[in-house]
Amino acid sequence: MHKRHMLLAAISLGLCTQWAVAAPQVPERLQKADKLTYCSGMDSPPLVSFDEAQKPKGLTVDLGLEIAKRLGDKPVQWRVIPFSGLLPALLAQQCDMIVDQLFDKPERREVIDIVNYMYSSQSVVVPKGNPKGIKTLDGLSGHKVAVLNGSTIKTLLDAENETLTKAGKPPMKLVVYNSDTDAFQALRISQVDAYGTTVETAGYYAAMAPNLFEESVPAFSRILTGLGVRKDDPQLTAAVQQIISDMRSDGSYVQLLSKWHVSSDTLN
């Protein structure tokens, strides 16, 4: 075959390959909608939070905006709701999707669909220098520990308290907050001895205030993280799954995690 013909054939093959990747199907109910509404706690940097100008920022924010773009370039409205209220808000149709760090747990899948987009792990943050010498979960025995209301770490530490009690050790006192900001403020002014949160949030605050905070317990309980969709909205679930799959294929997914310095949380 002549070189020119070979080149044209290669170009044609490339175009056919591109055409074979169909665009995600926009759910019928959203085809005429003028916007997408997302529920989010907006308080888990570097995934979802506000910048100094009160504009949403973070890895999961960027992902939500990319999904809206690929669903017909829809504008996005953010409905800010405390984390413990996200599932009720979604089920009450106050938003189209939960766009936050939603851990994929069986009890959640019983009531909503979850589309995974990364992994996450748990961590424990303490004041710089670790004055209480906390290095393990059972080292939290007898200490005041901040947790986010409705979070996975609260469930894990509740279970750890049962273990401590059975071993004859004093349980930790869990102090529940509605936002990461409040929890870190409590840690900063010594109202609590430690804060249980995600590796991503712990790393963010440790980097933002290296003279104030540090991580004390090695990362534990790695779990898939996803976006939440109502079970009666299967077309949206399928579309979001395809978009994330397409992003993994076209390289934009890897670029997104790299941008926010969480490449170690990449889906397998």
mmCIF file of C-alpha atoms in Angstrom:
data_model
loop_
_atom_site.group_PDB
_atom_site.id
_atom_site.type_symbol
_atom_site.label_atom_id
_atom_site.label_comp_id
_atom_site.label_asym_id
_atom_site.label_seq_id
_atom_site.Cartn_x
_atom_site.Cartn_y
_atom_site.Cartn_z
ATOM 1 C CA MET A 1 0.000 0.000 0.000
ATOM 2 C CA HIS A 2 1.230 3.485 -0.887
ATOM 3 C CA LYS A 3 2.426 5.491 2.149
ATOM 4 C CA ARG A 4 -0.206 8.182 1.519
ATOM 5 C CA HIS A 5 -2.978 5.558 1.423
ATOM 6 C CA MET A 6 -1.628 3.991 4.604
ATOM 7 C CA LEU A 7 -1.695 7.387 6.332
ATOM 8 C CA LEU A 8 -5.288 8.043 5.216
ATOM 9 C CA ALA A 9 -6.315 4.591 6.394
ATOM 10 C CA ALA A 10 -4.712 5.203 9.788
ATOM 11 C CA ILE A 11 -6.474 8.557 10.124
ATOM 12 C CA SER A 12 -9.758 6.958 9.113
ATOM 13 C CA LEU A 13 -9.270 4.178 11.653
ATOM 14 C CA GLY A 14 -8.545 6.751 14.349
ATOM 15 C CA LEU A 15 -11.709 8.664 13.530
ATOM 16 C CA CYS A 16 -13.759 5.488 13.578
ATOM 17 C CA THR A 17 -12.323 4.641 16.969
ATOM 18 C CA GLN A 18 -13.348 8.060 18.260
ATOM 19 C CA TRP A 19 -16.836 7.714 16.803
ATOM 20 C CA ALA A 20 -17.179 4.287 18.460
ATOM 21 C CA VAL A 21 -17.098 5.992 21.874
ATOM 22 C CA ALA A 22 -20.676 7.212 22.086
ATOM 23 C CA ALA A 23 -21.504 10.301 24.084
ATOM 24 C CA PRO A 24 -23.287 9.586 27.361
ATOM 25 C CA GLN A 25 -27.051 9.564 27.015
ATOM 26 C CA VAL A 26 -28.593 12.544 28.781
ATOM 27 C CA PRO A 27 -31.440 11.290 31.010
ATOM 28 C CA GLU A 28 -34.857 12.185 29.604
ATOM 29 C CA ARG A 29 -35.820 14.263 32.629
ATOM 30 C CA LEU A 30 -32.655 16.362 32.256
ATOM 31 C CA GLN A 31 -32.797 16.935 28.507
ATOM 32 C CA LYS A 32 -34.951 20.034 28.914
ATOM 33 C CA ALA A 33 -33.672 21.006 32.372
ATOM 34 C CA ASP A 34 -31.888 24.349 32.487
ATOM 35 C CA LYS A 35 -29.405 23.215 35.159
ATOM 36 C CA LEU A 36 -28.089 20.403 37.343
ATOM 37 C CA THR A 37 -28.419 20.722 41.113
ATOM 38 C CA TYR A 38 -25.795 19.091 43.326
ATOM 39 C CA CYS A 39 -26.005 18.495 47.079
ATOM 40 C CA SER A 40 -22.689 18.843 48.897
ATOM 41 C CA GLY A 41 -21.384 19.572 52.376
ATOM 42 C CA MET A 42 -18.704 21.800 50.810
ATOM 43 C CA ASP A 43 -16.446 21.238 53.799
ATOM 44 C CA SER A 44 -14.000 18.468 52.899
ATOM 45 C CA PRO A 45 -10.925 20.008 51.230
ATOM 46 C CA PRO A 46 -9.239 19.213 48.929
ATOM 47 C CA LEU A 47 -12.340 17.516 47.484
ATOM 48 C CA VAL A 48 -15.222 19.914 48.157
ATOM 49 C CA SER A 49 -14.925 23.323 49.800
ATOM 50 C CA PHE A 50 -15.127 27.066 49.106
ATOM 51 C CA ASP A 51 -12.207 29.282 48.167
ATOM 52 C CA GLU A 52 -11.616 32.781 49.553
ATOM 53 C CA ALA A 53 -14.177 34.192 47.125
ATOM 54 C CA GLN A 54 -16.782 31.615 48.256
ATOM 55 C CA LYS A 55 -16.522 29.782 44.953
ATOM 56 C CA PRO A 56 -16.724 25.947 45.051
ATOM 57 C CA LYS A 57 -13.355 24.261 44.546
ATOM 58 C CA GLY A 58 -11.805 20.827 44.789
ATOM 59 C CA LEU A 59 -11.336 17.523 42.988
ATOM 60 C CA THR A 60 -14.956 16.423 43.399
ATOM 61 C CA VAL A 61 -16.187 19.888 42.426
ATOM 62 C CA ASP A 62 -14.155 19.676 39.205
ATOM 63 C CA LEU A 63 -15.540 16.186 38.573
ATOM 64 C CA GLY A 64 -19.113 17.399 39.057
ATOM 65 C CA LEU A 65 -18.567 20.283 36.647
ATOM 66 C CA GLU A 66 -17.059 17.931 34.043
ATOM 67 C CA ILE A 67 -20.063 15.609 34.368
ATOM 68 C CA ALA A 68 -22.407 18.565 33.814
ATOM 69 C CA LYS A 69 -20.375 19.593 30.770
ATOM 70 C CA ARG A 70 -20.623 16.121 29.266
ATOM 71 C CA LEU A 71 -24.364 15.989 29.979
ATOM 72 C CA GLY A 72 -25.124 18.791 27.557
ATOM 73 C CA ASP A 73 -23.015 21.583 29.051
ATOM 74 C CA LYS A 74 -25.488 22.157 31.883
ATOM 75 C CA PRO A 75 -24.882 24.963 34.404
ATOM 76 C CA VAL A 76 -24.578 23.760 38.003
ATOM 77 C CA GLN A 77 -26.316 24.935 41.148
ATOM 78 C CA TRP A 78 -24.738 23.875 44.462
ATOM 79 C CA ARG A 79 -27.054 23.203 47.389
ATOM 80 C CA VAL A 80 -24.929 23.233 50.557
ATOM 81 C CA ILE A 81 -26.179 20.816 53.205
ATOM 82 C CA PRO A 82 -24.457 19.401 56.324
ATOM 83 C CA PHE A 83 -22.981 15.988 55.562
ATOM 84 C CA SER A 84 -25.491 14.074 57.721
ATOM 85 C CA GLY A 85 -28.336 15.610 55.699
ATOM 86 C CA LEU A 86 -27.055 14.749 52.212
ATOM 87 C CA LEU A 87 -28.924 11.454 51.745
ATOM 88 C CA PRO A 88 -32.253 12.825 53.045
ATOM 89 C CA ALA A 89 -31.907 15.848 50.750
ATOM 90 C CA LEU A 90 -31.231 13.663 47.708
ATOM 91 C CA LEU A 91 -34.154 11.362 48.510
ATOM 92 C CA ALA A 92 -36.393 14.417 48.945
ATOM 93 C CA GLN A 93 -35.408 15.455 45.387
ATOM 94 C CA GLN A 94 -33.752 18.658 46.572
ATOM 95 C CA CYS A 95 -30.915 17.884 44.141
ATOM 96 C CA ASP A 96 -30.044 15.619 41.221
ATOM 97 C CA MET A 97 -26.932 14.080 42.748
ATOM 98 C CA ILE A 98 -24.715 14.084 45.827
ATOM 99 C CA VAL A 99 -21.329 15.462 44.796
ATOM 100 C CA ASP A 100 -19.146 14.951 47.847
ATOM 101 C CA GLN A 101 -16.862 12.376 49.442
ATOM 102 C CA LEU A 102 -19.523 9.705 49.914
ATOM 103 C CA PHE A 103 -18.055 6.432 51.178
ATOM 104 C CA ASP A 104 -19.428 3.350 49.448
ATOM 105 C CA LYS A 105 -21.070 1.363 52.266
ATOM 106 C CA PRO A 106 -23.712 -1.391 51.999
ATOM 107 C CA GLU A 107 -26.228 0.486 54.132
ATOM 108 C CA ARG A 108 -25.996 3.470 51.774
ATOM 109 C CA ARG A 109 -26.413 1.291 48.693
ATOM 110 C CA GLU A 110 -29.650 0.020 50.176
ATOM 111 C CA VAL A 111 -31.209 3.456 49.687
ATOM 112 C CA ILE A 112 -29.258 5.103 46.830
ATOM 113 C CA ASP A 113 -26.987 4.243 43.900
ATOM 114 C CA ILE A 114 -23.289 5.105 44.249
ATOM 115 C CA VAL A 115 -20.944 5.740 41.330
ATOM 116 C CA ASN A 116 -17.341 5.312 42.464
ATOM 117 C CA TYR A 117 -14.662 7.792 41.433
ATOM 118 C CA MET A 118 -11.734 7.215 43.829
ATOM 119 C CA TYR A 119 -10.509 5.516 47.000
ATOM 120 C CA SER A 120 -10.073 7.084 50.411
ATOM 121 C CA SER A 121 -8.701 6.115 53.814
ATOM 122 C CA GLN A 122 -9.116 7.324 57.378
ATOM 123 C CA SER A 123 -6.615 9.260 59.467
ATOM 124 C CA VAL A 124 -6.208 10.850 62.893
ATOM 125 C CA VAL A 125 -4.903 14.409 63.220
ATOM 126 C CA VAL A 126 -3.291 15.766 66.401
ATOM 127 C CA PRO A 127 -1.578 19.015 67.393
ATOM 128 C CA LYS A 128 1.955 19.470 66.097
ATOM 129 C CA GLY A 129 4.425 17.435 68.124
ATOM 130 C CA ASN A 130 1.743 14.907 69.117
ATOM 131 C CA PRO A 131 1.772 15.951 72.815
ATOM 132 C CA LYS A 132 -0.469 13.046 73.864
ATOM 133 C CA GLY A 133 1.709 10.474 72.085
ATOM 134 C CA ILE A 134 -1.193 9.008 70.080
ATOM 135 C CA LYS A 135 0.130 6.539 67.507
ATOM 136 C CA THR A 136 -2.604 3.871 67.259
ATOM 137 C CA LEU A 137 -6.388 3.726 67.474
ATOM 138 C CA ASP A 138 -6.326 2.184 70.945
ATOM 139 C CA GLY A 139 -3.995 5.023 71.902
ATOM 140 C CA LEU A 140 -7.071 7.252 71.687
ATOM 141 C CA SER A 141 -8.371 5.607 74.866
ATOM 142 C CA GLY A 142 -9.535 8.218 77.367
ATOM 143 C CA HIS A 143 -9.021 11.150 74.978
ATOM 144 C CA LYS A 144 -11.465 13.646 73.463
ATOM 145 C CA VAL A 145 -11.718 12.997 69.731
ATOM 146 C CA ALA A 146 -13.566 15.199 67.239
ATOM 147 C CA VAL A 147 -15.581 13.518 64.469
ATOM 148 C CA LEU A 148 -17.830 14.765 61.682
ATOM 149 C CA ASN A 149 -21.537 14.045 62.151
ATOM 150 C CA GLY A 150 -22.667 11.154 59.936
ATOM 151 C CA SER A 151 -19.111 10.231 58.933
ATOM 152 C CA THR A 152 -17.576 6.790 58.507
ATOM 153 C CA ILE A 153 -14.817 7.596 61.011
ATOM 154 C CA LYS A 154 -17.465 8.137 63.698
ATOM 155 C CA THR A 155 -18.825 4.632 63.053
ATOM 156 C CA LEU A 156 -15.307 3.181 63.162
ATOM 157 C CA LEU A 157 -14.444 4.963 66.416
ATOM 158 C CA ASP A 158 -17.754 3.897 67.968
ATOM 159 C CA ALA A 159 -16.718 0.317 67.222
ATOM 160 C CA GLU A 160 -13.243 0.974 68.638
ATOM 161 C CA ASN A 161 -14.862 2.238 71.846
ATOM 162 C CA GLU A 162 -16.670 -1.085 72.205
ATOM 163 C CA THR A 163 -13.322 -2.859 71.852
ATOM 164 C CA LEU A 164 -11.713 -0.586 74.435
ATOM 165 C CA THR A 165 -14.549 -1.137 76.892
ATOM 166 C CA LYS A 166 -14.361 -4.931 76.526
ATOM 167 C CA ALA A 167 -10.601 -4.715 77.173
ATOM 168 C CA GLY A 168 -11.238 -2.775 80.371
ATOM 169 C CA LYS A 169 -9.806 0.465 78.976
ATOM 170 C CA PRO A 170 -11.533 3.865 79.171
ATOM 171 C CA PRO A 171 -13.304 4.704 75.903
ATOM 172 C CA MET A 172 -12.541 7.857 73.990
ATOM 173 C CA LYS A 173 -15.045 10.715 74.242
ATOM 174 C CA LEU A 174 -16.317 11.475 70.756
ATOM 175 C CA VAL A 175 -17.204 15.127 70.182
ATOM 176 C CA VAL A 176 -19.426 15.534 67.122
ATOM 177 C CA TYR A 177 -19.157 18.540 64.777
ATOM 178 C CA ASN A 178 -21.059 19.465 61.621
ATOM 179 C CA SER A 179 -18.039 20.756 59.689
ATOM 180 C CA ASP A 180 -14.331 20.104 59.303
ATOM 181 C CA THR A 181 -13.675 23.776 59.953
ATOM 182 C CA ASP A 182 -15.284 23.596 63.403
ATOM 183 C CA ALA A 183 -13.487 20.351 64.237
ATOM 184 C CA PHE A 184 -10.060 21.718 63.324
ATOM 185 C CA GLN A 185 -10.763 24.899 65.251
ATOM 186 C CA ALA A 186 -11.611 22.775 68.310
ATOM 187 C CA LEU A 187 -8.331 20.881 67.872
ATOM 188 C CA ARG A 188 -6.386 24.120 67.448
ATOM 189 C CA ILE A 189 -7.648 25.592 70.726
ATOM 190 C CA SER A 190 -7.274 22.255 72.587
ATOM 191 C CA GLN A 191 -10.965 21.554 73.109
ATOM 192 C CA VAL A 192 -10.212 18.060 71.774
ATOM 193 C CA ASP A 193 -7.042 15.959 71.701
ATOM 194 C CA ALA A 194 -7.414 14.576 68.169
ATOM 195 C CA TYR A 195 -9.611 14.665 65.088
ATOM 196 C CA GLY A 196 -10.645 11.599 63.092
ATOM 197 C CA THR A 197 -11.124 12.405 59.405
ATOM 198 C CA THR A 198 -10.122 11.299 55.909
ATOM 199 C CA VAL A 199 -6.523 11.066 54.712
ATOM 200 C CA GLU A 200 -7.278 13.703 52.075
ATOM 201 C CA THR A 201 -8.639 16.253 54.543
ATOM 202 C CA ALA A 202 -5.967 15.458 57.121
ATOM 203 C CA GLY A 203 -3.233 15.955 54.545
ATOM 204 C CA TYR A 204 -4.786 19.202 53.348
ATOM 205 C CA TYR A 205 -4.868 20.777 56.803
ATOM 206 C CA ALA A 206 -1.437 19.437 57.747
ATOM 207 C CA ALA A 207 -0.069 21.089 54.588
ATOM 208 C CA MET A 208 -2.012 24.321 55.158
ATOM 209 C CA ALA A 209 -0.877 24.637 58.784
ATOM 210 C CA PRO A 210 2.286 22.516 59.173
ATOM 211 C CA ASN A 211 3.131 24.235 62.464
ATOM 212 C CA LEU A 212 -0.254 23.404 63.982
ATOM 213 C CA PHE A 213 -1.253 19.881 62.900
ATOM 214 C CA GLU A 214 0.191 16.497 61.995
ATOM 215 C CA GLU A 215 -1.145 13.011 61.246
ATOM 216 C CA SER A 216 -0.565 10.557 64.079
ATOM 217 C CA VAL A 217 -2.157 7.206 63.126
ATOM 218 C CA PRO A 218 -1.196 5.494 59.845
ATOM 219 C CA ALA A 219 -3.927 5.486 57.184
ATOM 220 C CA PHE A 220 -6.515 2.775 57.765
ATOM 221 C CA SER A 221 -9.868 1.443 56.464
ATOM 222 C CA ARG A 222 -9.352 2.126 52.735
ATOM 223 C CA ILE A 223 -12.732 2.379 51.021
ATOM 224 C CA LEU A 224 -14.267 3.319 47.701
ATOM 225 C CA THR A 225 -15.732 6.806 47.436
ATOM 226 C CA GLY A 226 -18.523 7.817 45.108
ATOM 227 C CA LEU A 227 -21.273 10.151 43.961
ATOM 228 C CA GLY A 228 -24.845 9.507 45.092
ATOM 229 C CA VAL A 229 -27.849 9.127 42.760
ATOM 230 C CA ARG A 230 -31.447 8.176 43.548
ATOM 231 C CA LYS A 231 -32.414 4.603 42.687
ATOM 232 C CA ASP A 232 -35.362 5.908 40.656
ATOM 233 C CA ASP A 233 -32.906 7.772 38.413
ATOM 234 C CA PRO A 234 -31.111 4.853 36.664
ATOM 235 C CA GLN A 235 -30.462 6.813 33.459
ATOM 236 C CA LEU A 236 -28.406 9.365 35.392
ATOM 237 C CA THR A 237 -26.489 6.604 37.200
ATOM 238 C CA ALA A 238 -25.627 4.985 33.857
ATOM 239 C CA ALA A 239 -24.611 8.304 32.302
ATOM 240 C CA VAL A 240 -22.317 9.227 35.215
ATOM 241 C CA GLN A 241 -20.745 5.764 35.167
ATOM 242 C CA GLN A 242 -20.018 6.147 31.449
ATOM 243 C CA ILE A 243 -18.574 9.636 31.910
ATOM 244 C CA ILE A 244 -16.139 8.472 34.584
ATOM 245 C CA SER A 245 -15.197 5.487 32.404
ATOM 246 C CA ASP A 246 -14.641 7.823 29.436
ATOM 247 C CA MET A 247 -12.517 10.140 31.600
ATOM 248 C CA ARG A 248 -10.353 7.208 32.663
ATOM 249 C CA SER A 249 -9.894 6.310 28.980
ATOM 250 C CA ASP A 250 -9.129 9.796 27.699
ATOM 251 C CA GLY A 251 -6.654 10.655 30.481
ATOM 252 C CA SER A 252 -8.647 13.475 32.075
ATOM 253 C CA TYR A 253 -9.357 11.371 35.184
ATOM 254 C CA VAL A 254 -5.667 10.848 35.946
ATOM 255 C CA GLN A 255 -4.988 14.536 35.310
ATOM 256 C CA LEU A 256 -7.738 15.495 37.756
ATOM 257 C CA LEU A 257 -6.380 13.393 40.635
ATOM 258 C CA SER A 258 -2.860 14.603 39.895
ATOM 259 C CA LYS A 259 -4.015 18.242 39.963
ATOM 260 C CA TRP A 260 -5.301 17.769 43.533
ATOM 261 C CA HIS A 261 -2.325 15.660 44.678
ATOM 262 C CA VAL A 262 -4.313 12.502 45.451
ATOM 263 C CA SER A 263 -3.000 10.177 42.711
ATOM 264 C CA SER A 264 -2.597 7.385 45.274
ATOM 265 C CA ASP A 265 -6.416 7.243 45.529
ATOM 266 C CA THR A 266 -6.862 6.320 41.839
ATOM 267 C CA LEU A 267 -9.420 3.628 41.011
ATOM 268 C CA ASN A 268 -7.826 0.283 40.129
#
